[in-house]
CSV table of C-alpha atoms and ligand atoms in Angstrom, one decimal:
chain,number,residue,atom,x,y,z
A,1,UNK,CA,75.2,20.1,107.6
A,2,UNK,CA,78.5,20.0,109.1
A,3,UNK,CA,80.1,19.3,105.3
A,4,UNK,CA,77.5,22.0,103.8
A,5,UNK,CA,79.0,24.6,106.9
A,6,UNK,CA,82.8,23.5,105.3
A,7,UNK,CA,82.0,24.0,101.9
A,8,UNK,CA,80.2,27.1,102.0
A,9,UNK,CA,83.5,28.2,104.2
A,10,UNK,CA,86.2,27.2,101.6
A,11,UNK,CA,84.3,28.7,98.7
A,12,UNK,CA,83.4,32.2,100.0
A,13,UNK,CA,87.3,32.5,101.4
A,14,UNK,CA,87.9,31.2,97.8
A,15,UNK,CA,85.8,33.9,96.0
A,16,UNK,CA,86.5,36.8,98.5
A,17,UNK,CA,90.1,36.2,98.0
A,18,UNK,CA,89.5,36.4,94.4
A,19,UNK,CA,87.4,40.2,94.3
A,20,UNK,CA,88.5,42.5,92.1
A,21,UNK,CA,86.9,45.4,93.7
A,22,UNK,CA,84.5,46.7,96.5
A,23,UNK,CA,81.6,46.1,94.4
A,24,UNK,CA,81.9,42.9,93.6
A,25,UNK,CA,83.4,41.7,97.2
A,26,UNK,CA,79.5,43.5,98.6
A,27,UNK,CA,78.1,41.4,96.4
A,28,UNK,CA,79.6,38.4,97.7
A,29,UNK,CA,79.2,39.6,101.2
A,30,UNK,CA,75.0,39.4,100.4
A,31,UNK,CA,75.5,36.2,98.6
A,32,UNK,CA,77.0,34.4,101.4
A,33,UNK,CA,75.8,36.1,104.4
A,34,UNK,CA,72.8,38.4,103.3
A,35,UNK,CA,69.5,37.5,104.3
A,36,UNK,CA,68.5,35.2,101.2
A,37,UNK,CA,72.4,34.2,102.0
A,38,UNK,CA,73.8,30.5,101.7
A,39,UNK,CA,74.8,30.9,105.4
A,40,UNK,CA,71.7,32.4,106.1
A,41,UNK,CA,69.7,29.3,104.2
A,42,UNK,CA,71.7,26.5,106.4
A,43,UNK,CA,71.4,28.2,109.4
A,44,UNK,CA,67.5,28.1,109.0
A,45,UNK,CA,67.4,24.2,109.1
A,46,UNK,CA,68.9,24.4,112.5
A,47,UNK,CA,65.3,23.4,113.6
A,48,UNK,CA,65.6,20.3,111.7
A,49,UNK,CA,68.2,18.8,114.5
A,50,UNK,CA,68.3,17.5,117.1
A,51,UNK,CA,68.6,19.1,120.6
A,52,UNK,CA,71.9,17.3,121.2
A,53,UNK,CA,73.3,18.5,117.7
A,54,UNK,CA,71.8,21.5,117.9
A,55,UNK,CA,74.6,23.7,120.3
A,56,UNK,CA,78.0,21.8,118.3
A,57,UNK,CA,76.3,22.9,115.1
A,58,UNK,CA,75.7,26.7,116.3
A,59,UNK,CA,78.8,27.1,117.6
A,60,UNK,CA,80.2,26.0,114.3
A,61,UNK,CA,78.0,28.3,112.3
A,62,UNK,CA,78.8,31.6,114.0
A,63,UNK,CA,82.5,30.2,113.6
A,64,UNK,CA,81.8,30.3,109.9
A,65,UNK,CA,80.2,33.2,109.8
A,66,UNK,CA,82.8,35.4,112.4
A,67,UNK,CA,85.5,33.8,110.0
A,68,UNK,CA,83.9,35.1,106.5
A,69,UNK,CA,82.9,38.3,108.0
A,70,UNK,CA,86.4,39.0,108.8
A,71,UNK,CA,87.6,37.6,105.1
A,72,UNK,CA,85.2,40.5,104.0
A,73,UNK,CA,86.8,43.1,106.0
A,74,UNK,CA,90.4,42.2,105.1
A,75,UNK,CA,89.4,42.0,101.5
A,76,UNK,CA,87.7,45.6,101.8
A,77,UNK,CA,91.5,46.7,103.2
A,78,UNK,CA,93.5,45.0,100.6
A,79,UNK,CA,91.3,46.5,97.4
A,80,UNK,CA,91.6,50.2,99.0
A,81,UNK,CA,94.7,49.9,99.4
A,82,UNK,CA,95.0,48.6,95.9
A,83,UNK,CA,93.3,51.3,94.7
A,84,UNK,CA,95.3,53.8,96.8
A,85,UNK,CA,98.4,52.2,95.4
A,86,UNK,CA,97.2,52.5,91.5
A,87,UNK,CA,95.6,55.8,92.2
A,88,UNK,CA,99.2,57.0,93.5
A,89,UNK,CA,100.8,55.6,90.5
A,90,UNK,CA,98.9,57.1,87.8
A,91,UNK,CA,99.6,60.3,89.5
A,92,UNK,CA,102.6,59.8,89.9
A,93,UNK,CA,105.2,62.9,88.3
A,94,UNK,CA,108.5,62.3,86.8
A,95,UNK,CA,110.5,65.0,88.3
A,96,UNK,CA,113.3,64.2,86.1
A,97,UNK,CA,111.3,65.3,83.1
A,98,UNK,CA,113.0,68.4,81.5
A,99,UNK,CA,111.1,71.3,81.3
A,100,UNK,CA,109.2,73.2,78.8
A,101,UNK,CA,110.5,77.0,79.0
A,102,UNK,CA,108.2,79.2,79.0
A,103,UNK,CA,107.8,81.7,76.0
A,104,UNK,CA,108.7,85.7,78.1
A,105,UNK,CA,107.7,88.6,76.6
A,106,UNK,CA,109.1,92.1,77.7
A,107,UNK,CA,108.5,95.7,78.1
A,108,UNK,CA,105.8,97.8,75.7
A,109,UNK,CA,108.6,99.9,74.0
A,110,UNK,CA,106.0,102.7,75.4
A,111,UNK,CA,106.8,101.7,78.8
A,112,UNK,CA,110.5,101.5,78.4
A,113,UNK,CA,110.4,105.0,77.3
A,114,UNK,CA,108.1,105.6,80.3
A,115,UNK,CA,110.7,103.6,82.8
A,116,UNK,CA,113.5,106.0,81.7
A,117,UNK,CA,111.5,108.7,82.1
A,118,UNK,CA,110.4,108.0,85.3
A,119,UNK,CA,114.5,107.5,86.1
A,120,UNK,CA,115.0,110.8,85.5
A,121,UNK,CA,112.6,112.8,87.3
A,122,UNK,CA,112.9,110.0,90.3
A,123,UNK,CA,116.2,110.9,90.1
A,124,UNK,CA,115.8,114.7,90.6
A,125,UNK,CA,113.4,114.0,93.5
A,126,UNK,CA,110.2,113.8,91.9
A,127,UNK,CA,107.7,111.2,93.2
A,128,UNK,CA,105.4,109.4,90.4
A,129,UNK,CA,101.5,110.0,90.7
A,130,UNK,CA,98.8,107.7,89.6
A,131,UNK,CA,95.2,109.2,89.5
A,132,UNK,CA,91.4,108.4,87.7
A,133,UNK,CA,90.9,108.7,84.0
A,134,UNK,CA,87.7,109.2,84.7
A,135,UNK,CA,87.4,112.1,86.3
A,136,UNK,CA,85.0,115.3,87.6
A,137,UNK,CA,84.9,117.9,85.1
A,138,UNK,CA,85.8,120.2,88.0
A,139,UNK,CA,89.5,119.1,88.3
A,140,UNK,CA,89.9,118.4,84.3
A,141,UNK,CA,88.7,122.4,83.5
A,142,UNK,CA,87.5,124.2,86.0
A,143,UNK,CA,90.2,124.3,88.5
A,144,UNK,CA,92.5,124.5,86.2
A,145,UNK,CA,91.0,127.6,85.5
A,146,UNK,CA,89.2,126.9,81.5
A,147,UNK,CA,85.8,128.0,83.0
A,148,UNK,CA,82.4,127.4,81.3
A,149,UNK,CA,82.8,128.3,77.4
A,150,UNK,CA,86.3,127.6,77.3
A,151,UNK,CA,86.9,125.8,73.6
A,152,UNK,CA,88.5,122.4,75.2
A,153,UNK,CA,85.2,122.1,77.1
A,154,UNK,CA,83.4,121.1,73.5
A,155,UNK,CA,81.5,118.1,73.2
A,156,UNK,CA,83.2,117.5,70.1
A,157,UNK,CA,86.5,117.2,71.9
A,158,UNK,CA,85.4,115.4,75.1
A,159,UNK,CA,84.2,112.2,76.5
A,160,UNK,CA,81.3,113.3,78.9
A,161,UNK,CA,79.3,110.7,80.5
A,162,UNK,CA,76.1,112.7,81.6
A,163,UNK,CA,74.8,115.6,80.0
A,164,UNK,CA,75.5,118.1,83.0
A,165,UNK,CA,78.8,117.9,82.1
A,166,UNK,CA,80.1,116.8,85.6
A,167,UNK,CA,82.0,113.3,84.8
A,168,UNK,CA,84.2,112.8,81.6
A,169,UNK,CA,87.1,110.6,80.8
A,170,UNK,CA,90.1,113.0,81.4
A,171,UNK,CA,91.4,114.7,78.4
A,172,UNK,CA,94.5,115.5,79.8
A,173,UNK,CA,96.6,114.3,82.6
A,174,UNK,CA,96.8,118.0,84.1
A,175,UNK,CA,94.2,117.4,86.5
A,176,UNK,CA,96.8,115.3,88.4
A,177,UNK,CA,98.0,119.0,89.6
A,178,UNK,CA,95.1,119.8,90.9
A,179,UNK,CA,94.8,116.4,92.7
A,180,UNK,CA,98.5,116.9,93.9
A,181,UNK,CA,97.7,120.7,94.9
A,182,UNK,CA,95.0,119.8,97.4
A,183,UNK,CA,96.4,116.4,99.1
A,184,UNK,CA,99.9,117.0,99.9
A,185,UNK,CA,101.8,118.9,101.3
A,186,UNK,CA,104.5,121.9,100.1
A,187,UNK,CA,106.9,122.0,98.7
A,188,UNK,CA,105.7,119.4,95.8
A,189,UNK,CA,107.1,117.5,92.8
A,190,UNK,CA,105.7,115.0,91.2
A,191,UNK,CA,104.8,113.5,87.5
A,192,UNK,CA,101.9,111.8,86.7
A,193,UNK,CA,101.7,109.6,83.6
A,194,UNK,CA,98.4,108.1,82.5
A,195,UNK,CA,95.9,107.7,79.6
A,196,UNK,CA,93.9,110.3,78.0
A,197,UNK,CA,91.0,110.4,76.2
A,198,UNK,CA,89.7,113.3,73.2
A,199,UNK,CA,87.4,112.6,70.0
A,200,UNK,CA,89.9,112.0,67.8
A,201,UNK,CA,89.9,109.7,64.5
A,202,UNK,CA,92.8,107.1,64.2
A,203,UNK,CA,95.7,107.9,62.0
A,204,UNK,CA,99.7,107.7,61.8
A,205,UNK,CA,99.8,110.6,64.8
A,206,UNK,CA,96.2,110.7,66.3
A,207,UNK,CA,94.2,107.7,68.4
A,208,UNK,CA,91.3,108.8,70.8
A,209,UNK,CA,93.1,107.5,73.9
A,210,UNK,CA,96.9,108.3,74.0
A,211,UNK,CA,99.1,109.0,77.3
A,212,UNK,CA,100.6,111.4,78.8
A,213,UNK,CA,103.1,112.6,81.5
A,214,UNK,CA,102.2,115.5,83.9
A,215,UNK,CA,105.0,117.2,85.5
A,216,UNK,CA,105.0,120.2,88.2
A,217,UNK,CA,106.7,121.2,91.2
A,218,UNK,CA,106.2,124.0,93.6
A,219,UNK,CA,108.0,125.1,96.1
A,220,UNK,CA,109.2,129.1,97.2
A,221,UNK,CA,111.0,131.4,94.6
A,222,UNK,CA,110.5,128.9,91.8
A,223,UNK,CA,111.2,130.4,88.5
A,224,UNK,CA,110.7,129.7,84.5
A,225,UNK,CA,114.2,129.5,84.7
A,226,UNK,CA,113.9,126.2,86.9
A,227,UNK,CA,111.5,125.2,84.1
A,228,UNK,CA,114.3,125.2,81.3
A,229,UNK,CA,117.0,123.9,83.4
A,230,UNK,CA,115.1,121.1,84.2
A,231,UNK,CA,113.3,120.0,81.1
A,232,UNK,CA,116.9,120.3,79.6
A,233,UNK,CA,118.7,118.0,81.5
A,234,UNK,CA,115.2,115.5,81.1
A,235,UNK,CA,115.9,115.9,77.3
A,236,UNK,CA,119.4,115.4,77.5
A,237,UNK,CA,118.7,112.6,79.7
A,238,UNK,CA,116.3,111.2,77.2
A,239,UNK,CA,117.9,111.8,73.9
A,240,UNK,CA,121.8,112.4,74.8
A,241,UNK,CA,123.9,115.0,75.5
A,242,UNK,CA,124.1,118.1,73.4
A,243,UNK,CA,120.3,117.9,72.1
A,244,UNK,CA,119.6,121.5,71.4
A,245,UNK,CA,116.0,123.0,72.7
A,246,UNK,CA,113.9,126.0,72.1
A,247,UNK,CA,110.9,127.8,74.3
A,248,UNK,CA,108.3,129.3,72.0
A,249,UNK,CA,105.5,131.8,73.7
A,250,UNK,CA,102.3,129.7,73.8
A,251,UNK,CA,98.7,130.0,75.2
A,252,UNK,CA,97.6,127.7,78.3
A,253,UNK,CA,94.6,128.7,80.4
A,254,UNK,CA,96.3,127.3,83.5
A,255,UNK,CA,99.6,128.3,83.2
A,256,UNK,CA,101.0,132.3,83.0
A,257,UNK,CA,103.4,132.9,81.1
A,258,UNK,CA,102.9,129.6,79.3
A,259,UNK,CA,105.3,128.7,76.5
A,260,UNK,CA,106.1,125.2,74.0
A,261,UNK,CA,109.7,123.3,74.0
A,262,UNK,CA,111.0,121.8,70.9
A,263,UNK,CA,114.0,119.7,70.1
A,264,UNK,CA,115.9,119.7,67.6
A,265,UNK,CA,115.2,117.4,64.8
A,266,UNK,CA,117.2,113.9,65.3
A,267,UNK,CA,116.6,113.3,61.6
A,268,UNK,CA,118.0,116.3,60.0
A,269,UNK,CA,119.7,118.1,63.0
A,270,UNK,CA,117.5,121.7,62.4
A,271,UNK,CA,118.2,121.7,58.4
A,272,UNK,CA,114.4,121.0,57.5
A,273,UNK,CA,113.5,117.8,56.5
A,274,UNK,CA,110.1,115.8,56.4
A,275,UNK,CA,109.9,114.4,59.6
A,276,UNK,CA,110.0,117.7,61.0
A,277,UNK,CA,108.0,119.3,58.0
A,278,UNK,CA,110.8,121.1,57.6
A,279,UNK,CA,111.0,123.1,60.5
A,280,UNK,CA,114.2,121.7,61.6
A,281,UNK,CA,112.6,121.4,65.1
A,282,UNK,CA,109.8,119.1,66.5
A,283,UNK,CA,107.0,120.1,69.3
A,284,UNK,CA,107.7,118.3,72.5
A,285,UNK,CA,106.1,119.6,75.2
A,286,UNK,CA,103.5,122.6,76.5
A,287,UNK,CA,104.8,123.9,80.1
A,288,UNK,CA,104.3,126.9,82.2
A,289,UNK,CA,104.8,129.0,85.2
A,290,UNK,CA,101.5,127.8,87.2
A,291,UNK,CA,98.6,130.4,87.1
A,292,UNK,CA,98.0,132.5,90.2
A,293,UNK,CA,94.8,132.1,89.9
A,294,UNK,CA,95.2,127.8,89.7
A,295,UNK,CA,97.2,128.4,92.9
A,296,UNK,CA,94.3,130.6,94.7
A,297,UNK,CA,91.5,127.7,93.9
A,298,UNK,CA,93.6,125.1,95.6
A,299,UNK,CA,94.3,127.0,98.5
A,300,UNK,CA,97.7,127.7,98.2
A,301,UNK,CA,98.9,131.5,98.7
A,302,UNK,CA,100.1,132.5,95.7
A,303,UNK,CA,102.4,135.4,97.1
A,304,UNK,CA,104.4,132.7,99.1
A,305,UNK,CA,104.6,129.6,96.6
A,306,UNK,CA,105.2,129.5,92.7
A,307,UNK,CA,105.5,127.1,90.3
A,308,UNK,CA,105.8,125.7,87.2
A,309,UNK,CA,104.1,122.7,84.8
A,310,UNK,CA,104.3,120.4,81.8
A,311,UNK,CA,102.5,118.1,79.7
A,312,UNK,CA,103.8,115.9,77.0
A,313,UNK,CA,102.5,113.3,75.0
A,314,UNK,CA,104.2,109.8,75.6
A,315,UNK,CA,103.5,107.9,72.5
A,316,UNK,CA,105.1,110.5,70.6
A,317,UNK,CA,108.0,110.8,72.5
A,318,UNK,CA,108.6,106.8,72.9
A,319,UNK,CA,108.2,107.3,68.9
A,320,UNK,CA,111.4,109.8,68.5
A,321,UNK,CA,112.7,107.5,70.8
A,322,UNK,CA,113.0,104.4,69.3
A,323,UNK,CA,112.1,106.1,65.6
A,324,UNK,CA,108.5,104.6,65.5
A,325,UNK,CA,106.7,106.4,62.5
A,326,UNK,CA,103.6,105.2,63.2
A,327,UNK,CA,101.6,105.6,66.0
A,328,UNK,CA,99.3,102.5,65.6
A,329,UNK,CA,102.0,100.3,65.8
A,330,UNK,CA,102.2,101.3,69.6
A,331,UNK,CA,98.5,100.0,70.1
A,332,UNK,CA,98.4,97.3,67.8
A,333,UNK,CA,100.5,94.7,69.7
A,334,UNK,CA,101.7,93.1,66.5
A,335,UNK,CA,104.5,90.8,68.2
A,336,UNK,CA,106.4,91.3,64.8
A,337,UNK,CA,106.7,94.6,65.9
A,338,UNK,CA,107.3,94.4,69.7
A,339,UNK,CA,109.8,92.0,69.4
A,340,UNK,CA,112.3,94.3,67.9
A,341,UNK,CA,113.0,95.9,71.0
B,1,DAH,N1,97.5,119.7,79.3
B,1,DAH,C1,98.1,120.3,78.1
B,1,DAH,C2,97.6,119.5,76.9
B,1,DAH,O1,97.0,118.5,77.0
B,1,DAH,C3,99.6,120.2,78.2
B,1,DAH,C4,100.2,121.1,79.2
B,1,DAH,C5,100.6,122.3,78.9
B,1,DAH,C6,100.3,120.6,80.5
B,1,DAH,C7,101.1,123.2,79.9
B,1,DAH,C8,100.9,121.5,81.5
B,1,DAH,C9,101.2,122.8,81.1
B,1,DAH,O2,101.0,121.1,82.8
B,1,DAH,O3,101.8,123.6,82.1
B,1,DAH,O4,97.8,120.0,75.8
């Protein structure tokens, strides 16, 4: 027994030694020690000896057994930290790898026309709005003063979503003056560019959402002639000194008088040529002195404070901008095309 106690010894240290992973080093655990163990099998002819043997032999079986136990336990530590060790080196990262640069885009020409824009009127003290394109029907017509039956109101124009008429996606970004009007305080001036939405088919100048930049300011004793000075120096700003403007009369329910700016034509310089139809001049803007009336519904006392708006579209200014002749090519995010600017 003694000899069978020594061998089962030196051939489990033998084969613990020798696991290659937890798995198998359990498996030796119940083949040596388990219940239907080799250990387990001598220990049960114990009875067989003698009661003199009997106490040497016990104590040299739970010396067996307290010395494979602890083989099993230092085996367990050495494969996890094996595995730690490959584990770590599989995932290991070359730092000294170069890089892969990433590919950067840059600005929507739209948006560097928009950026500039914004430069200019920041620059005069004009703070930049952002409000909801979709919005109540209230602040896109009625409080701007194009009551029920007013043409711009048609379904065939507009993007209602309920058939009351009370939300719509924004057709124009004046309602930002309303929004401005009744949340802060005089005197104001702001700009609010956004999207816009009308019923219109796609071609070279018309997509049913566009953008466009609201302007106003009010403050006391503003005049029309605050109106021209300013959009002047944003034009000149925009397309260099010495580009010649015009006001022509114009109809805007929300604005009294209300007139149009055009510039010049960059192509032909006012001769006539085709991109200006051969007007010599290209629509730019509508503007306005602010209706009393627009004044009144947002509480504002319309004897004290006056003031003046605009509206222009900003695809087609980004397009005399950069000389962009079509205006799908701004919403069509062909690289080809972005990439040249
Ligand atoms: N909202 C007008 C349009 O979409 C443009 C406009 C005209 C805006 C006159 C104004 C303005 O603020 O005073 O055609």
């Amino acid at each position: 027994m003694k000899e069978q106690l020594a061998k089962i010894k030196a051939e489990a240290l033998a084969a613990f030694e020798a696991a290659a992973d937890p798995a198998a080093l359990d498996a030796l655990r119940v083949k040596y020690l388990g219940k239907k163990g080799a250990l387990t099998a001598v220990l049960k002819q114990m009875g067989k000896l003698s009661p003199e043997e009997r106490p040497a032999m016990g104590q040299l079986a739970n010396e067996v057994r307290a010395a494979l136990e602890s083989a099993i336990e230092e085996g367990g530590r050495r494969l996890a930290a094996a595995a730690l060790e490959a584990k770590l080196k599989a995932e290991a990262v070359d730092v000294t790898v170069p890089g892969k640069t990433p590919v950067l885009g840059h600005k929507h020409p739209m948006y560097i026309a928009l950026d500039e824009i914004k430069d200019i009127f920041v620059g005069m003290g004009f703070t930049v709005l952002d409000g909801p394109e979709v919005e109540l029907t209230t602040y896109n017509f009625d409080k701007l003063n194009a009551g029920e039956g007013h043409p711009s109101r048609d379904w065939s124009d507009t993007f209602y979503f309920d058939k009351e008429e009370r939300v719509m996606l924004r057709s124009q970004t004046s309602p930002m003056q309303v929004r401005a009007m009744e949340t802060m305080p005089l005197p104001i001036r702001i700009i609010a560019p956004g999207r816009v939405y009308r019923k219109d088919e796609v071609d070279a100048t018309h997509s049913p959402m566009f953008h466009q930049v609201e302007g106003m300011v009010i403050d006391k004793g503003v005049t029309m002639a605050d109106l021209k000075g300013t959009l002047n120096a944003v034009v000149q700003g925009l397309y260099g000194e010495g580009t010649k403007t015009r006001f022509r009369p114009h109809h805007f329910p929300f604005t009294e008088p209300s007139c149009e700016m055009d510039v010049q034509c960059h192509k032909c310089g006012g001769v006539g040529c085709p991109t200006c139809k051969g007007e010599g001049w290209i629509e730019l803007l509508g503007a306005g002195m602010i209706h009393p009336r627009v004044l009144e519904m947002a509480g504002i006392d319309p004897d004290v404070w006056s003031g003046w708006a605009f509206g222009f579209g900003l695809e087609r200014t980004a397009m005399r901008r950069f000389r962009i002749d079509d205006l799908r090519l701004i919403f069509e995010n062909d690289v080809r095309f972005l990439e040249q600017f």
